[in-house]
Short mmCIF file of C-alpha atoms in Angstrom, two decimals:
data_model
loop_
_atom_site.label_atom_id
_atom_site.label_comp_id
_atom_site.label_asym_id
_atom_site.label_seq_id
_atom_site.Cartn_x
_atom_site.Cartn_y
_atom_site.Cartn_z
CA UNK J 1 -1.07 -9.86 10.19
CA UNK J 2 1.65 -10.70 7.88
CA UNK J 3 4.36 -7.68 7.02
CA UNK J 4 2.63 -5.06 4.07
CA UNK J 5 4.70 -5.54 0.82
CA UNK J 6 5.53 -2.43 -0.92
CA UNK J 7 7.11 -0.65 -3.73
CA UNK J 8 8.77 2.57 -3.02
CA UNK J 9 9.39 4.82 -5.74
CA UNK J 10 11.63 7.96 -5.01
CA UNK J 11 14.17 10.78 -5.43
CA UNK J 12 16.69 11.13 -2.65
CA UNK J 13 16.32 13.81 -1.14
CA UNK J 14 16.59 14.63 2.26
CA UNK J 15 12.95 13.61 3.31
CA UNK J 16 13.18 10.76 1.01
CA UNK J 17 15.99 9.12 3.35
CA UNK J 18 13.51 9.30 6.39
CA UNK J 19 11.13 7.53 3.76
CA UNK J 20 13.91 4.58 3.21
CA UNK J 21 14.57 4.34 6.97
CA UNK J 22 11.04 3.99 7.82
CA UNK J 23 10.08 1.80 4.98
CA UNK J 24 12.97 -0.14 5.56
CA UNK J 25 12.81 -0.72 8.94
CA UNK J 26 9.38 -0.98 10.62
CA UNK J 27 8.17 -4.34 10.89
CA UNK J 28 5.15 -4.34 9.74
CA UNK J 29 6.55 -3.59 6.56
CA UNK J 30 8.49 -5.65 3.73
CA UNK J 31 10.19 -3.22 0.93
CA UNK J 32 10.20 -4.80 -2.20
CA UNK J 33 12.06 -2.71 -4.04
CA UNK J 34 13.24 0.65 -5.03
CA UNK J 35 12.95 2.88 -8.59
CA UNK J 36 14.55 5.84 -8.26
CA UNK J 37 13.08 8.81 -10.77
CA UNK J 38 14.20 12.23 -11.66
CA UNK J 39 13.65 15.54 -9.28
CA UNK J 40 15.44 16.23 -6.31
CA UNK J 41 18.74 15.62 -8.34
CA UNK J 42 19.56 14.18 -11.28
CA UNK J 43 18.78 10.12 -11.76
CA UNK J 44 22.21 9.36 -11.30
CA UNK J 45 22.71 11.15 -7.85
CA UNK J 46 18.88 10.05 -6.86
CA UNK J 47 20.07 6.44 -7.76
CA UNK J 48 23.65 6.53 -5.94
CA UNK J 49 21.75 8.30 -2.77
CA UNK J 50 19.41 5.89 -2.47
CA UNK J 51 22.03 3.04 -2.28
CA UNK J 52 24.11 4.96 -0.34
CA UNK J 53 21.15 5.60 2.69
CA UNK J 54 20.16 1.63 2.27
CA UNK J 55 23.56 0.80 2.97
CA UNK J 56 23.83 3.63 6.12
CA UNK J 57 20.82 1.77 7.64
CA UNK J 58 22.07 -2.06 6.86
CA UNK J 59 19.42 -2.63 4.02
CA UNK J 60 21.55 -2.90 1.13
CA UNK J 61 19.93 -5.85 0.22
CA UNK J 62 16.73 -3.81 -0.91
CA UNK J 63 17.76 -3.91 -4.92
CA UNK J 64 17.43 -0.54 -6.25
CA UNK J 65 16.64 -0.03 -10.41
CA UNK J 66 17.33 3.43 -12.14
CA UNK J 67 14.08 4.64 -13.63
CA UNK J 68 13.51 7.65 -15.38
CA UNK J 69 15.87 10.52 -16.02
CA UNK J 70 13.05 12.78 -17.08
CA UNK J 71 9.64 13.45 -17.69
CA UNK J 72 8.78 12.22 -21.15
CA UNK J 73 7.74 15.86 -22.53
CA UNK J 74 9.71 18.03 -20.71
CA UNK J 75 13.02 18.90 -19.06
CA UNK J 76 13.92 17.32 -15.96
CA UNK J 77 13.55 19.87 -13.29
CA UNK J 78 15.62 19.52 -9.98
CA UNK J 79 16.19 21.33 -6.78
CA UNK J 80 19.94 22.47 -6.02
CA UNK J 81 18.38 25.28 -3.50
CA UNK J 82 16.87 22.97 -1.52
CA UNK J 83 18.88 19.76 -1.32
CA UNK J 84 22.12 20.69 -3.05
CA UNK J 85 24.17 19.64 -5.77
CA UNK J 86 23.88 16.29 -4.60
CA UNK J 87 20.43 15.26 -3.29
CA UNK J 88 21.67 14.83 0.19
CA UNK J 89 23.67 18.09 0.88
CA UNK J 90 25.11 18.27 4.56
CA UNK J 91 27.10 15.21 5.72
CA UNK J 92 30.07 13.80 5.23
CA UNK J 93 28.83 10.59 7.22
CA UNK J 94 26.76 9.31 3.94
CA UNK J 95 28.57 5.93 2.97
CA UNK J 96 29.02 5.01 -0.65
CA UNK J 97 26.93 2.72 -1.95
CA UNK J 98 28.19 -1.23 -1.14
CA UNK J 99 25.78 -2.70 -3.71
CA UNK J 100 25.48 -1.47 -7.65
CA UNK J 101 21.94 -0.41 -8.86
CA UNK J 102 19.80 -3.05 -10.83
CA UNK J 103 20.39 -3.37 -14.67
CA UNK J 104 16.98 -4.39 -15.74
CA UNK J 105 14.45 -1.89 -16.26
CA UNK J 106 12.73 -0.47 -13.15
CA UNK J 107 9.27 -0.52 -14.43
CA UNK J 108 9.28 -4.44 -15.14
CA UNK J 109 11.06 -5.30 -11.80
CA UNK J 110 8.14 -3.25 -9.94
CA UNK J 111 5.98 -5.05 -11.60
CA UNK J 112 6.69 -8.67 -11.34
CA UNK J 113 7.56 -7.93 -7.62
CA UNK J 114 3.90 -6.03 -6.72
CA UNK J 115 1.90 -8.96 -9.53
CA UNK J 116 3.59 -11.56 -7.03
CA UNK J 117 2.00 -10.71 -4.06
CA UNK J 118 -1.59 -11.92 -3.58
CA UNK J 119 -4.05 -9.77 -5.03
CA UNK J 120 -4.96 -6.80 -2.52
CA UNK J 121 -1.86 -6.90 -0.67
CA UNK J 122 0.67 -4.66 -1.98
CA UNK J 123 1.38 -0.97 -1.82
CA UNK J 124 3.00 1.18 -4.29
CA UNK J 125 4.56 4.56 -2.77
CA UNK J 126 6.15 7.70 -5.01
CA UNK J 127 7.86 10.16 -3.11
CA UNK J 128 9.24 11.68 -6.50
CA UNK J 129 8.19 12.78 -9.34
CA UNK J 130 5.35 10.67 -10.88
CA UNK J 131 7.06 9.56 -14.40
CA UNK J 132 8.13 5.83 -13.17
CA UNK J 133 4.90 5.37 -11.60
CA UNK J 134 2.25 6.53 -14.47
CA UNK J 135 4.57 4.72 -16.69
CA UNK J 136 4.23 1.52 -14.67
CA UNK J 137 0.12 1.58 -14.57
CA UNK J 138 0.12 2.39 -18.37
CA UNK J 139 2.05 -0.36 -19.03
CA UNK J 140 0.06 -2.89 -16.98
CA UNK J 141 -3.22 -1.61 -16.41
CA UNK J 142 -4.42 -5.07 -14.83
CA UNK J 143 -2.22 -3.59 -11.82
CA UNK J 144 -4.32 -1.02 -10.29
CA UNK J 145 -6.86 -3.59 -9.58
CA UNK J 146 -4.43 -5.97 -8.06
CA UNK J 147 -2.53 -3.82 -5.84
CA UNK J 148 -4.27 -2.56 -2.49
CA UNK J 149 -3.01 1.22 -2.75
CA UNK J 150 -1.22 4.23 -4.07
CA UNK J 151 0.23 6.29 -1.62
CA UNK J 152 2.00 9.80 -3.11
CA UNK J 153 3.52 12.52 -1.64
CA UNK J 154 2.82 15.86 -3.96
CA UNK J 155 0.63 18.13 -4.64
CA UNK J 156 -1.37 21.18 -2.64
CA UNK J 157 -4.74 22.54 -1.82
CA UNK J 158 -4.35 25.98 -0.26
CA UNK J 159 -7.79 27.87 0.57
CA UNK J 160 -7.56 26.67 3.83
CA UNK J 161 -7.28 23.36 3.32
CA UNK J 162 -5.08 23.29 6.49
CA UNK J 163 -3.61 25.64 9.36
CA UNK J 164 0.01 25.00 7.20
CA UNK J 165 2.34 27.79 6.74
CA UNK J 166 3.46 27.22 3.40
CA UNK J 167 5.96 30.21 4.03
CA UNK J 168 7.32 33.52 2.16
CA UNK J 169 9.20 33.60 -1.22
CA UNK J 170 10.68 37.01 -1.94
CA UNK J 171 8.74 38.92 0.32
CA UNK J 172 5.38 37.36 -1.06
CA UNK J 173 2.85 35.07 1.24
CA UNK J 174 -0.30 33.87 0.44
CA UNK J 175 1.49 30.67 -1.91
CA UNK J 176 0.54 27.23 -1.38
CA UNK J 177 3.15 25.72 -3.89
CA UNK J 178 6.74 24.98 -2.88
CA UNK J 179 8.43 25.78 -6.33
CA UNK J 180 5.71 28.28 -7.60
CA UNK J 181 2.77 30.24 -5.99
CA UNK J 182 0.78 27.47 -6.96
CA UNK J 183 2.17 23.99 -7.77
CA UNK J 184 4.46 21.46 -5.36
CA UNK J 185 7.34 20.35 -7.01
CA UNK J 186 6.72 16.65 -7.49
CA UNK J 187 3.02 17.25 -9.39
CA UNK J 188 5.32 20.50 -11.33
CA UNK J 189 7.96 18.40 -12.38
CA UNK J 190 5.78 16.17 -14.25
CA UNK J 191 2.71 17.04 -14.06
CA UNK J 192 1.11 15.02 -17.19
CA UNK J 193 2.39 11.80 -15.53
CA UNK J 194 0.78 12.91 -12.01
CA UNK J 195 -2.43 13.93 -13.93
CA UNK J 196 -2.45 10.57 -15.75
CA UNK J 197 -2.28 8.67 -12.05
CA UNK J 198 -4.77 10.94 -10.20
CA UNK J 199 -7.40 11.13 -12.88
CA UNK J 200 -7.43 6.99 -13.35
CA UNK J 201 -10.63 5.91 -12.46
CA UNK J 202 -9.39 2.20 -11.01
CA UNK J 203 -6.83 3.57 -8.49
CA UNK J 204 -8.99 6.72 -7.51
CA UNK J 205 -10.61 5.22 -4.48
CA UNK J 206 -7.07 3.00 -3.61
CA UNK J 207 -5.05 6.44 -3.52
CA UNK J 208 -4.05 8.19 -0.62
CA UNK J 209 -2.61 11.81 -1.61
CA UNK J 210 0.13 13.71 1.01
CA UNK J 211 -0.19 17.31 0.06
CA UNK J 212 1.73 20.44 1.32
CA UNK J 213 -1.02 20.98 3.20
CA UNK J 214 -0.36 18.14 5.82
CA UNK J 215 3.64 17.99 5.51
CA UNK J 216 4.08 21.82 6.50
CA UNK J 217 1.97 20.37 9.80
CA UNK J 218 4.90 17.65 10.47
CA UNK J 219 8.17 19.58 10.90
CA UNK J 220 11.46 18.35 12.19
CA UNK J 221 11.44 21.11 15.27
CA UNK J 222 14.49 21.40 17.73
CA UNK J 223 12.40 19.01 19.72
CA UNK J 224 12.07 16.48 17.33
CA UNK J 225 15.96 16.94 16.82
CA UNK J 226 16.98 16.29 20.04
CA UNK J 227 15.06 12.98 20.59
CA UNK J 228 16.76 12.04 17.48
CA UNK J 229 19.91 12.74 18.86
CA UNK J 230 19.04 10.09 22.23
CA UNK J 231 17.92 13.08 24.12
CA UNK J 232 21.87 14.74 23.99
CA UNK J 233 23.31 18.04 22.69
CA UNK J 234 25.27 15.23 20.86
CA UNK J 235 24.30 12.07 18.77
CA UNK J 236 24.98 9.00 20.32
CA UNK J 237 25.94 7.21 16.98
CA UNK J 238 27.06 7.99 13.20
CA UNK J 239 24.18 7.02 12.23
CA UNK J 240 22.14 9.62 14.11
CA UNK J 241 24.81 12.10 13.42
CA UNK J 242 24.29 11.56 10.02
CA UNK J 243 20.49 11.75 9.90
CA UNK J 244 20.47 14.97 12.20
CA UNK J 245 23.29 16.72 9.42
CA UNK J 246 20.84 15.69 6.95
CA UNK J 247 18.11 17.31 8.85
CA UNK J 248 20.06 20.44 9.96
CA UNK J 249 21.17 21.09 6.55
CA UNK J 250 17.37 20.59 5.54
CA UNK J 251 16.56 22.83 7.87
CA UNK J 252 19.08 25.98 6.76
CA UNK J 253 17.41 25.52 3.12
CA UNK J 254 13.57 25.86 4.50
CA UNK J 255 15.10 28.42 6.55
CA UNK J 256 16.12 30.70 3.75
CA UNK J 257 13.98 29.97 1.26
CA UNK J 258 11.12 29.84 2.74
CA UNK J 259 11.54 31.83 5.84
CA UNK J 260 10.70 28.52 8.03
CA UNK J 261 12.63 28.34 11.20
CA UNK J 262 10.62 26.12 13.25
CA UNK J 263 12.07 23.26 11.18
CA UNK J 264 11.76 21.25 7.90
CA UNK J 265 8.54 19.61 7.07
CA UNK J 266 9.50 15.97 6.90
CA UNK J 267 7.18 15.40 3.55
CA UNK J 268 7.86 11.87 2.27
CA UNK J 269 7.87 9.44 5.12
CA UNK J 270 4.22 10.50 6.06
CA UNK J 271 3.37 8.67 2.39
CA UNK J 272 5.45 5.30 3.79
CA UNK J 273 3.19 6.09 7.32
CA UNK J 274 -0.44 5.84 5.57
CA UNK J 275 0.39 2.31 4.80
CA UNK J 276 0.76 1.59 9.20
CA UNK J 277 -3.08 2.80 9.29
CA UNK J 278 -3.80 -0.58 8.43
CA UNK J 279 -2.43 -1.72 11.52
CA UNK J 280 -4.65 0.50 13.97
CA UNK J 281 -7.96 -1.79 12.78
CA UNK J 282 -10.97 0.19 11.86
CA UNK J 283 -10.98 2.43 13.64
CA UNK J 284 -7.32 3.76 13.05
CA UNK J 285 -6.90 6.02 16.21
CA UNK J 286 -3.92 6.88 18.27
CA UNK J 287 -4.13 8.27 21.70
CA UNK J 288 -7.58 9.27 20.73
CA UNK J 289 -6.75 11.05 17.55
CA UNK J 290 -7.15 9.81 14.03
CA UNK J 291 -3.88 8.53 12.80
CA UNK J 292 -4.48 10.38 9.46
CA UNK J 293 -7.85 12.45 9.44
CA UNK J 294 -10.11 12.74 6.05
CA UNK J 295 -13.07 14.14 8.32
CA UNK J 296 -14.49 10.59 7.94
CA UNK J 297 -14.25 9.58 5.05
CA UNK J 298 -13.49 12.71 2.32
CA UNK J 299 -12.78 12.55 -0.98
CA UNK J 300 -12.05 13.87 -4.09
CA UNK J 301 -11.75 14.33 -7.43
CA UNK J 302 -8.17 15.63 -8.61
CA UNK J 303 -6.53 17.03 -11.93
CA UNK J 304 -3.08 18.03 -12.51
CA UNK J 305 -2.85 21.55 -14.60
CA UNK J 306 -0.73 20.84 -17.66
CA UNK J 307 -1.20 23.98 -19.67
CA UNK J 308 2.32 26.03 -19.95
CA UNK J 309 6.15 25.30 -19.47
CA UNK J 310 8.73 24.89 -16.90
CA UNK J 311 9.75 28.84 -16.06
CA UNK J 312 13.30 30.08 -14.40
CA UNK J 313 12.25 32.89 -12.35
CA UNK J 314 10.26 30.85 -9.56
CA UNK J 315 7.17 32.73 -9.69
CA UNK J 316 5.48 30.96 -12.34
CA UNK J 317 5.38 29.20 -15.90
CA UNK J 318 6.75 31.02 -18.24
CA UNK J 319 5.82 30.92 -22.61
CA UNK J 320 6.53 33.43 -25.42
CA UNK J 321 4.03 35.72 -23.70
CA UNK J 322 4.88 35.64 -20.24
CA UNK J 323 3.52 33.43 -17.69
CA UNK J 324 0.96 30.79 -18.66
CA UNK J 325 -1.18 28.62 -16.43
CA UNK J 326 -0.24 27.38 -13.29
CA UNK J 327 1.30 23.90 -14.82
CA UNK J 328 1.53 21.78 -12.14
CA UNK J 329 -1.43 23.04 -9.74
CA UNK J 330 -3.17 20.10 -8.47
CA UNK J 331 -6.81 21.11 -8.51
CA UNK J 332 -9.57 19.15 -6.25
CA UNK J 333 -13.24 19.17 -5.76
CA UNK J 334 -14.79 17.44 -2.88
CA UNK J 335 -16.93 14.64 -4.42
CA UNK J 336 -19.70 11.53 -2.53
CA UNK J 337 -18.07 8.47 -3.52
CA UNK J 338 -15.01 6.72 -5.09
CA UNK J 339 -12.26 9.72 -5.02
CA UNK J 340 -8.57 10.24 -3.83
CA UNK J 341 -8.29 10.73 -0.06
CA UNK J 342 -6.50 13.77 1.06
CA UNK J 343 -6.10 13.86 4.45
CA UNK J 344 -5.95 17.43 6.51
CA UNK J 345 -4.24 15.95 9.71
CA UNK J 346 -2.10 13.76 10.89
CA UNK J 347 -1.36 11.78 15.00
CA UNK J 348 1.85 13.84 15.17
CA UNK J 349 2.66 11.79 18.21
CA UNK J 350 2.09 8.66 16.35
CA UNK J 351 4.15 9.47 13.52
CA UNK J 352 6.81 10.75 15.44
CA UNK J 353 6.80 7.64 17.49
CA UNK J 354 7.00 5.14 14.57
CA UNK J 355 9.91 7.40 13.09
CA UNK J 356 12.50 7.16 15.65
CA UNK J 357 11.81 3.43 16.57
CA UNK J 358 12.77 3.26 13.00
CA UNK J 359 15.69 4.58 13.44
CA UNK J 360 16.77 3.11 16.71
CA UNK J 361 16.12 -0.60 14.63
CA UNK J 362 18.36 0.93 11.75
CA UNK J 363 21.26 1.76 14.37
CA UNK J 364 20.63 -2.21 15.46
CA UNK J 365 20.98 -3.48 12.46
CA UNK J 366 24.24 -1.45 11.62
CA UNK J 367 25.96 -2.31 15.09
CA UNK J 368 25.82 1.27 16.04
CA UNK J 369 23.34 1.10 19.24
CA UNK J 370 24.34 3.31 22.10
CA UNK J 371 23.85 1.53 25.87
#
């Protein structure tokens, strides 16, 4: 079958470079494009990181448009604590951009590149914040008929949804948020825009939706490092060296924050990954094991909370009164039906597998392949 287009939307972000490299580099895919959007770091960092891993892993041909600097009723939120000042904290390996950002506006390139594929085709992925991409379907609502999916990263069950450890903030368990008790911090930092996407009847049943609760079961353990590395105490190219600092500093955050030491979940290539199902035929299994599990066919209905602000002290939304709501909570009921799939497993093997083949075509394409 011919290569899947998509569209990947995103905020780079330490997970979001894994999301490049994989989207970038498996064959089965063609990247169209790339929006970058407000979150992990400010647009202009998001915007210069992106460019900056495309050009690491020899795709700086993959033209890259600014989007949105924040949401369009609140204050962009980022997270310094988690990826640093820059996005993409912890290597001095990360090559400057070779190719300037688009001029034209990101959500009219994204859509004349997904309304020229043939209808059915395409594949729109947001690893960020949802402002570019609610903005996009607003704009051209004929486009969630034509395109063949949605794939997000963001958003979390809890009650048991999985066997994830969503870890401990300040002494306190029991969360199944990342940024409060409650919400994951793509869906908090705009969660009207992720409410607006989840809640549209047309892409409902074309949306695939990568909670916590499946990207705390895919972490980056000292295992997973050292096949990264080629199996050394060492990389065997800058490349590699460069994706394991990004990984190690990744790590140290998740680490600290969270109290996770087994390693970082790797959250926003799994969203590029649910597009490779296709791939599998029917019946979509890997050594036996569903690639991505929805207990046969699951779905559900899903609203973003909205009520309250943006609070400072990381334990909740904070008004005049104290805290209010739970904005950003994504809240799901299990419907028969049309409904977003959210899957509770994932092949780990599988995923895994496609990931570093990924990268050892990246380190071809740079010149950087170790004999």
């Amino acid at each position: 079958m011919p290569p899947i287009p998509l569209w990947l939307d995103c905020d780079p972000g330490h997970d979001d470079a894994f999301a490049l490299l994989l989207a970038a580099h498996h064959p089965s895919l063609h990247l169209l494009g790339v929006s970058t959007v407000h979150g992990n770091a400010s647009l202009a960092r998001t915007t210069s990181n992106a460019g900056s891993v495309l050009t690491a892993i020899g795709r700086a041909d993959v033209p890259v448009y600014p989007g949105a600097a924040k949401p369009f009723c609140r204050d962009a939120v980022c997270a310094p604590d988690i990826h640093g000042e820059t996005g993409l904290d912890g290597t001095t390996l990360l090559p400057a951009p070779s190719r300037a950002p688009q001029s034209g506006s990101a959500i009219q390139a994204t859509s004349e590149a997904l309304f020229a594929q043939e209808p059915g085709t395409a594949w729109v992925v947001a690893t960020g914040a949802l402002t570019n991409i609610a903005l996009l379907f607003a704009s051209f609502p004929g486009l969630a008929g034509h395109v063949a999916g949605l794939s997000v990263m963001g958003g979390a069950v809890g009650a048991g949804f999985t066997a994830a450890q969503m870890g401990v903030v300040g002494g306190e368990g029991g969360r199944f948020g990342n940024v409060t008790p409650w919400a994951e911090f793509n869906v908090y930092c705009d969660p009207e825009s992720a409410h607006s996407l989840l809640s549209n009847p047309v892409l409902a049943s074309k949306t695939t939706l990568v909670t916590l609760d499946l990207t705390h079961l895919v972490l980056a353990t000292p295992e997973i490092q050292a096949r990264l590395s080629g199996g050394t105490h060492e990389a065997g190219s800058e490349l590699r060296q460069m994706l394991l600092d990004l990984l190690t500093f990744f790590a140290n955050t998740y680490s600290t924050v969270f109290g996770i030491s087994a390693g970082p979940p790797l959250h926003d290539p799994l969203a590029v990954a649910v597009l490779l199902e296709a791939l599998l035929g029917d019946g979509k299994r890997v050594s036996g094991a569903m690639c991505f599990d929805d207990r046969g066919g699951e779905r559900f209905a899903v609203r973003a909370v909205t009520d309250g602000t943006h609070g400072g002290d990381g334990e909740g939304t904070v008004g005049a009164g104290g805290k209010v709501g739970q904005v950003g909570r994504t809240v799901v009921e299990a419907i028969e039906g049309q409904g977003v799939r959210i899957p509770r497993a994932v092949d780990l093997e599988w995923f895994w597998n496609e990931m570093l083949e990924a990268v050892g075509r990246a380190e071809r394409a740079v010149g950087q392949e170790v004999a």
